[in-house]
Structures are given as C-alpha cells and as structure tokens.
Tab-separated table of C-alpha atoms in Angstrom:
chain	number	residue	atom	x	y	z
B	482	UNK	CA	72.029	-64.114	-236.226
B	483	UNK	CA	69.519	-66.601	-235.207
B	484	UNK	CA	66.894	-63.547	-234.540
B	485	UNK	CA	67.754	-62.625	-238.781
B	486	UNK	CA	67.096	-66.427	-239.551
B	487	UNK	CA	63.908	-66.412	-237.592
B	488	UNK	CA	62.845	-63.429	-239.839
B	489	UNK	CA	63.562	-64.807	-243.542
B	490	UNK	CA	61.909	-67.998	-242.010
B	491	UNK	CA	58.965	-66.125	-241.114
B	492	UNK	CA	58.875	-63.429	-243.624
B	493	UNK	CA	59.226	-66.152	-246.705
B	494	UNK	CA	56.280	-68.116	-245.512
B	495	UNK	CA	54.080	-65.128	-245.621
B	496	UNK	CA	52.223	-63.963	-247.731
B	497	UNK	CA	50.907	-60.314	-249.011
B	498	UNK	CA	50.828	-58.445	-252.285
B	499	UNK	CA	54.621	-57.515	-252.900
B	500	UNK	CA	57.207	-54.878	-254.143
B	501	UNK	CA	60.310	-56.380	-255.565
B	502	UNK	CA	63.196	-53.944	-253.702
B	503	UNK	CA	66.523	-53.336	-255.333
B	504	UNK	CA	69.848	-54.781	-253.684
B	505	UNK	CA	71.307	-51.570	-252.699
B	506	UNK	CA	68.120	-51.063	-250.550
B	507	UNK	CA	67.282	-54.181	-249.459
B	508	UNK	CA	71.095	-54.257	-247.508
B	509	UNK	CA	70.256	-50.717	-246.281
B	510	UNK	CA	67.039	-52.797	-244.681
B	511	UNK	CA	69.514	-55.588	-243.299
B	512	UNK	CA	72.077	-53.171	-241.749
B	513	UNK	CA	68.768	-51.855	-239.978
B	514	UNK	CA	67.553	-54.889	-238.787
B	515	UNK	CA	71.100	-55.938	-237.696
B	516	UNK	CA	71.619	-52.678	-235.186
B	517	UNK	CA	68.193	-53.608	-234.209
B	518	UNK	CA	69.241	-56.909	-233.061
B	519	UNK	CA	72.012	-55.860	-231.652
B	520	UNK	CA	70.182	-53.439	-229.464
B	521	UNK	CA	67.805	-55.600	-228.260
B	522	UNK	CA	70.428	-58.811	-227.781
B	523	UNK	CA	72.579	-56.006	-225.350
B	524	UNK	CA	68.647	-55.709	-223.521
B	525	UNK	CA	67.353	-58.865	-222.651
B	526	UNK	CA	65.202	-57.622	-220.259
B	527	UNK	CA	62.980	-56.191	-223.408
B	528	UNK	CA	62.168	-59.573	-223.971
B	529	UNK	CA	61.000	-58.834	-227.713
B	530	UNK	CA	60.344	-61.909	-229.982
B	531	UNK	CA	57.871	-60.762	-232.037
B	532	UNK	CA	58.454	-59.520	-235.825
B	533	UNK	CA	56.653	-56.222	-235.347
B	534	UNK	CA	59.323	-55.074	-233.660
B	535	UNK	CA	61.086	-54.650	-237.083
B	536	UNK	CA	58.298	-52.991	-238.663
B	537	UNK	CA	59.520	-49.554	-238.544
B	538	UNK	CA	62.270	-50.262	-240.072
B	539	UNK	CA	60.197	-51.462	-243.043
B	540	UNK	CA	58.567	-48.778	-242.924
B	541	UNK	CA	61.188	-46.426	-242.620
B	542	UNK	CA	62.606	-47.396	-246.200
B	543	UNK	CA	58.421	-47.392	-247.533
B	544	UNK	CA	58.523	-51.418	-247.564
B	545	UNK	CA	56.271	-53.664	-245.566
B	546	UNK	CA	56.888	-57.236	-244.573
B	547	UNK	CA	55.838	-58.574	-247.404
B	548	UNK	CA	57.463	-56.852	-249.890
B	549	UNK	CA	60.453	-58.270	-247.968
B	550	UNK	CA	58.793	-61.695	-248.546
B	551	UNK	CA	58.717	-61.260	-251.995
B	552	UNK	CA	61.948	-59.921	-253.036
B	553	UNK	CA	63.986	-62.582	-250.779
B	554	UNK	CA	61.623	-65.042	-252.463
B	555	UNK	CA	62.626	-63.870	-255.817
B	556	UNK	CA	65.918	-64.781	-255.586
B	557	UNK	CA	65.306	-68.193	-255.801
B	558	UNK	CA	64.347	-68.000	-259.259
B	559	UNK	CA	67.524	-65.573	-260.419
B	560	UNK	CA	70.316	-67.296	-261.719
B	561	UNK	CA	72.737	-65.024	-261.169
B	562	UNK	CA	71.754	-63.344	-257.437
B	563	UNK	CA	72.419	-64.722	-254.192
B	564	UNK	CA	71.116	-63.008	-251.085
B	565	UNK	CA	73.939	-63.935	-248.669
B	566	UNK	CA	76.593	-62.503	-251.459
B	567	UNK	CA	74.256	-59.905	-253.061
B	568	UNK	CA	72.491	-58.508	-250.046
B	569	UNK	CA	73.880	-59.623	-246.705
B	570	UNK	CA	77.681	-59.378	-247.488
B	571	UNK	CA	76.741	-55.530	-248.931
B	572	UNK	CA	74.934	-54.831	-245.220
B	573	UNK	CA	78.092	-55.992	-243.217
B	574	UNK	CA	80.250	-53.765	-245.078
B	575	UNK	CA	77.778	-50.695	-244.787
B	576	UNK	CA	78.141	-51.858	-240.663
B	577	UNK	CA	81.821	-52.021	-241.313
B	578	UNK	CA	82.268	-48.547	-242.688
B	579	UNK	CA	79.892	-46.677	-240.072
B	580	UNK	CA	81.979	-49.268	-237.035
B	581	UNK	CA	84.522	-46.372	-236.735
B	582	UNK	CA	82.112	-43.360	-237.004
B	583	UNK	CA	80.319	-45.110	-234.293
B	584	UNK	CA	82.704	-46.601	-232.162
B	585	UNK	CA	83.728	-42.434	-232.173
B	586	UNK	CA	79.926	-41.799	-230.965
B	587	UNK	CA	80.142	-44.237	-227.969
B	588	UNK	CA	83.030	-42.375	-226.841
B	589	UNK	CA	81.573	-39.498	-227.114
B	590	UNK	CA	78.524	-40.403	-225.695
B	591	UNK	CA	80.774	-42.150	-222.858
B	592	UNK	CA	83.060	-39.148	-222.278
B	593	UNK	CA	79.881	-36.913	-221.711
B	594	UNK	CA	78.071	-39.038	-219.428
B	595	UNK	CA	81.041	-39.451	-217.324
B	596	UNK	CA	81.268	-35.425	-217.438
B	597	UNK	CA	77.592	-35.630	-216.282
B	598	UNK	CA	77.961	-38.286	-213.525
B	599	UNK	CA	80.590	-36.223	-212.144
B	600	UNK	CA	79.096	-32.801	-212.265
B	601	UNK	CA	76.351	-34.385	-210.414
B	602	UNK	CA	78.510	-36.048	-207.692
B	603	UNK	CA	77.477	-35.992	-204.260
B	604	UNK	CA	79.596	-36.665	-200.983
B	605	UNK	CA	77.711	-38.863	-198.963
B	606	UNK	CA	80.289	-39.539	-196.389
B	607	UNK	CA	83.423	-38.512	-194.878
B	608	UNK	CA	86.015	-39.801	-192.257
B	609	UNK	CA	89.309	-37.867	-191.681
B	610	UNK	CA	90.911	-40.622	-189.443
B	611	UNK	CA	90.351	-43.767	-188.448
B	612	UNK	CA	92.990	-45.390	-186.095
B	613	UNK	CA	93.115	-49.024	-185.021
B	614	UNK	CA	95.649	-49.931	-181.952
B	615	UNK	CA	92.937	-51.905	-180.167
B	616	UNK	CA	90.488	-54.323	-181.074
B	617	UNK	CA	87.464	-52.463	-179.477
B	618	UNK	CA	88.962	-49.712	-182.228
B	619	UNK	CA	88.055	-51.977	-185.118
B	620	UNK	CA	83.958	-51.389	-184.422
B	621	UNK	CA	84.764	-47.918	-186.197
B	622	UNK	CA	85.695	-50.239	-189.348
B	623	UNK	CA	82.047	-51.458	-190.565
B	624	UNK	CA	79.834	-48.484	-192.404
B	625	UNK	CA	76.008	-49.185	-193.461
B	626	UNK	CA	74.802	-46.430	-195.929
B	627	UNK	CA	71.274	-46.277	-197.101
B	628	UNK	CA	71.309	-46.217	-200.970
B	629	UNK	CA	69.502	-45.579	-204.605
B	630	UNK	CA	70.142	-46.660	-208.051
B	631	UNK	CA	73.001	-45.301	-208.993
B	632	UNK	CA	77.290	-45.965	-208.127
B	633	UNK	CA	78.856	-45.332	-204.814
B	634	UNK	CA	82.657	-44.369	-204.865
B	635	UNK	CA	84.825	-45.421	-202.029
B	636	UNK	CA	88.066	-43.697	-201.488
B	637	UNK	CA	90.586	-43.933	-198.678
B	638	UNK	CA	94.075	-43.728	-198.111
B	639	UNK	CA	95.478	-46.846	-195.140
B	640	UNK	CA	98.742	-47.773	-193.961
B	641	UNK	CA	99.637	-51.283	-191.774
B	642	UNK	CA	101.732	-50.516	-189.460
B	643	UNK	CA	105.023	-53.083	-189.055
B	644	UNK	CA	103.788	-53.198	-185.527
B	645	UNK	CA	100.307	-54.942	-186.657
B	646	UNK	CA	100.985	-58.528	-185.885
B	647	UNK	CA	98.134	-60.551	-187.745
B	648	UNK	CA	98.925	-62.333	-190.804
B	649	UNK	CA	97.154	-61.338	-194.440
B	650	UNK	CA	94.574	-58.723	-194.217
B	651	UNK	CA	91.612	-57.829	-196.620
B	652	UNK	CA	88.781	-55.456	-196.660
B	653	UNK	CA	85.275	-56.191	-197.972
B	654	UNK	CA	83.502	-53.032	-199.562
B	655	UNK	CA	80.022	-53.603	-201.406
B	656	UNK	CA	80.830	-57.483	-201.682
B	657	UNK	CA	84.183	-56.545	-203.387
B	658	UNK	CA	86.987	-57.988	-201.330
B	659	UNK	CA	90.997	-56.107	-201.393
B	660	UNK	CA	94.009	-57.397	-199.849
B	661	UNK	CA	95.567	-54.745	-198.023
B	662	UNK	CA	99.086	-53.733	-198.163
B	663	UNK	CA	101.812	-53.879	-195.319
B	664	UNK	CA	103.921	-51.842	-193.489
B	665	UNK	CA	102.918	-48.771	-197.215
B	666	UNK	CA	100.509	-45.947	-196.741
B	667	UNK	CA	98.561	-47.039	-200.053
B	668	UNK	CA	95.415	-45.442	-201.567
B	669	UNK	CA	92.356	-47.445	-202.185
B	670	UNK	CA	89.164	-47.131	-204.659
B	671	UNK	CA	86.334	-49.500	-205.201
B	672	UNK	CA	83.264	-48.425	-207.191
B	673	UNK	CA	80.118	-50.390	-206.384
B	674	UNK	CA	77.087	-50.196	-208.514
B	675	UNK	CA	73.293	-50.205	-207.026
B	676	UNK	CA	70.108	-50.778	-208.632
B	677	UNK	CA	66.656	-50.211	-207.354
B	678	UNK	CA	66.723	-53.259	-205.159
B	679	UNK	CA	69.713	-52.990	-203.453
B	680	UNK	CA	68.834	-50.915	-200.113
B	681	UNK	CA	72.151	-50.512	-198.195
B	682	UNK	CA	75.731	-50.366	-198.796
B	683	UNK	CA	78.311	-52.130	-196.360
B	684	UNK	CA	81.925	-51.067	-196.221
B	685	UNK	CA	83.406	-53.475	-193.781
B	686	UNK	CA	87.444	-52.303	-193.504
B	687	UNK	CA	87.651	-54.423	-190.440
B	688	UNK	CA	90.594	-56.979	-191.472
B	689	UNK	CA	90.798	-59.148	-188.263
B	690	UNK	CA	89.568	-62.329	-187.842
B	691	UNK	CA	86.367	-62.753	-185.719
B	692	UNK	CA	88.789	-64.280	-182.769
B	693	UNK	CA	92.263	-64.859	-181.815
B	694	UNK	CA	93.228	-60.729	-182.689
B	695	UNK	CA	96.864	-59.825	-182.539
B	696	UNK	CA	97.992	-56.222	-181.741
B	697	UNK	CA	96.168	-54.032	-184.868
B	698	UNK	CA	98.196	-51.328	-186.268
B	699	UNK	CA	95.757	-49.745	-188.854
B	700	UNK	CA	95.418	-46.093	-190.068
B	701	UNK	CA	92.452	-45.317	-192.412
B	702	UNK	CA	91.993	-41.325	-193.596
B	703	UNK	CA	90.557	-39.161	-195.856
B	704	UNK	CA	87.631	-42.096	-195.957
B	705	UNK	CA	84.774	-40.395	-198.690
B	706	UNK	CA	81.890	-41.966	-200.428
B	707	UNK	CA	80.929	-40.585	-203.338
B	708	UNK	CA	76.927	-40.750	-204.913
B	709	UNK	CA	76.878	-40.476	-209.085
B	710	UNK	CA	73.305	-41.131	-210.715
B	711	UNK	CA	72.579	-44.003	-213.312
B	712	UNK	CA	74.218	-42.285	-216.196
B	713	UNK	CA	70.975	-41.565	-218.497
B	714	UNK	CA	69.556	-39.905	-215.184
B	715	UNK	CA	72.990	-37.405	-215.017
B	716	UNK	CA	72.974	-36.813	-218.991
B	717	UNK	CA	69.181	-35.464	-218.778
B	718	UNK	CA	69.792	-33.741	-215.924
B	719	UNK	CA	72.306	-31.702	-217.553
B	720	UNK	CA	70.646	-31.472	-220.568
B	721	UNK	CA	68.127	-29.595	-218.568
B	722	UNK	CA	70.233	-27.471	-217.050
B	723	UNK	CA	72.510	-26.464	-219.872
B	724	UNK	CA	69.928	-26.272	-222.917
B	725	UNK	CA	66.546	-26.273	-220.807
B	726	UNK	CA	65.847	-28.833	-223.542
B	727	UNK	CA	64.161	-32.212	-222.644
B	728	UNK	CA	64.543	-34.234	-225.313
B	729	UNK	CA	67.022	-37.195	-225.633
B	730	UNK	CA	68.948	-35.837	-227.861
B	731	UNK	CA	72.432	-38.287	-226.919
B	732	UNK	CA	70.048	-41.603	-228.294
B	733	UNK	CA	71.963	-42.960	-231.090
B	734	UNK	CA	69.609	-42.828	-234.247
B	735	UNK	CA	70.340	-45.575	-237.345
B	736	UNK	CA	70.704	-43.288	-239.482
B	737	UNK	CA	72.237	-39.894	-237.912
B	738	UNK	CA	75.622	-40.777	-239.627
B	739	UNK	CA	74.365	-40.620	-243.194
C-alpha cells in the first residue's frame, strides 16, 4: 500500500500531455499494479523502487504515466467521483473475484511442482542399520553430505531401547533439532532446504552427551536421504521432457484468467 501511495504521489506531480481514462479501466490499471506489488513485496531481493517498473502495465491497457496523472488529477475537480470509492474499491473487488480462481492456480501450480520435485528425486544416501550398544558405536551417528541448491529429505525409522540408560535424547539434522522417543520404534522425517551457499549437510543422530555416557540402546534403519531440485529447476525439467517445450509456460500471467 505504501508502494500505491508512492505512485499517485509521484504520478500527480508529473506532468505530460494526458488522456482522461474511464473508471472501469482505470481499476483494471489498479488491480494490475496491485499483483505487481504484491509480486515484488513476496521478492525483496528485486529491490525495485523505481516507477518504471509499472510501465508495462500502462502500457498494456495503451495509457502512459501521465495519462494516469491526469485522470487521478481530474477527480479533484468532479463533484460527484471519488477515486478511493470510484476506482480503488472497484480494483479490490476485481482482486476479490479472481482470489478463488487463483488461489485454484497456486494449487495447481503447487501440486505439479511437487509431482516434478518428486519425479526428479534422487537417493543420495542409504543406511540399512545402525546399532548403538557402545559408545565407540555412536561415531556411526554423525553424516556430512556435500550439497546444491535444492531440499534434502531425511528419513529413518529408530527405536530406544528400555535398556538405554541416559536421560532425554534429541537428534540434530540440518540445524533442526527432534526429541527422540523411548522405549517405541518411531519413524522420523526432517526436510532441510539448501541454497547456493550452503556447502554441506550434517545429520548428527548422536543423542549422548559429550561425557558422562550411560549404556546406549539405539537402533537406527532404513536411514535414506533424498535430493529434490529448487522447484522451478524440476518444473522445466519436465517440461522438457514431456512437451520438449522450453518456455515457462506455469508463470502466472495478470491476465490469463480473463
């Protein structure tokens, strides 16, 4: 919202040879330039401040800036117009209608690119057994894996024996730290997401303290670590595949549900 203020600050202290545009239009021009906000407040890394970036949408409708200029000047001088009620309010409800159409898109969209990730998975590692009735055992507990951008999936079923005699125990996977439960063969999964700087992955499912060990009593099996790619990366991928077609054709367009 302040981003929109910013703009009718700007745009009616321009100045340019105008077009008055009707209501109707001029909300079609605000519902625009709201998704475009809204795209680019959900990407602050874009780091966009500058007008121009809602020039296309201007242009889109045949409009420049200053016709904008003029016509939300102009309704200073009619009596019986108000932008926020005449304009604005007639945008949110255009948002309002297409919010279900859209919020059916994302899913969509969401529901595919899962399909994608998964069709694209990648076992990176694999443990049948770990068992832990020493402490020298528990140096089989800590796993380094290289990685890349991208989400590794941890799975693995445990059980604490009664026999284990230490007190609360929890594991530390990717920075994401899970009690573990006693004397239950239980089934864990933590999902840790990388980015280009992160360079290794630690799964530390050592429990113990450091010193002062009790008898252990740990089982860990069927440990796997799963590889899926950045999501955008999987969708092309199988857009390639499936269509030989290289276009992004999943990028939600303004105006595709007209």
């Amino acid at each position: 919202m302040k981003r929109i203020t910013l703009i009718l600050t700007v745009l009616l202290t321009s100045c340019g040879g105008p077009r008055i545009i009707p209501d109707e239009r001029l909300a079609q021009i605000f519902h625009d330039i709201y998704l475009v906000d809204a795209y680019i407040n959900e990407e602050p890394s874009l780091q966009l401040d500058s007008l121009n970036i809602y020039e296309p949408v201007f242009e889109k409708y045949g409009y420049t800036s200053d016709d904008i200029q003029f016509t939300i000047g102009s309704f200073a001088k009619r009596k019986s117009a108000r932008l926020s009620d005449d304009v604005v309010e007639r945008a949110m409800e255009i948002l309002q209608a297409e919010s279900g159409a859209y919020n059916h898109r994302l899913a969509a969209i969401d529901t595919i690119a899962r399909r994608a990730r998964d069709k694209y998975a990648e076992e990176v590692y694999f443990e049948r057994s770990i068992r832990v009735r020493r402490v020298a055992d528990t140096g089989r507990l800590r796993i380094v894996l290289p990685v890349r951008e991208g989400s590794y999936e941890v799975d693995f079923k445990y059980m604490v024996d009664s026999t284990d005699r230490n007190g609360s125990l929890r594991v530390d996977i990717g920075g994401n730290s899970r009690r573990l439960v006693r004397e239950e063969r239980t089934r864990m999964t933590v999902t840790v997401d990388t980015d280009t700087t992160t360079r290794r992955l630690v799964i530390d499912l050592n429990p113990y303290p450091r010193n002062d060990v009790k008898t252990p009593a740990l089982t860990i099996d069927s440990l796997k670590v799963t590889y899926r790619l950045p999501a955008a990366v999987a969708i092309d991928s199988m857009a390639r595949e499936l269509f030989r077609y290289e276009a992004n054709f999943l990028t939600p367009v303004a105006d595709s549900l007209r």
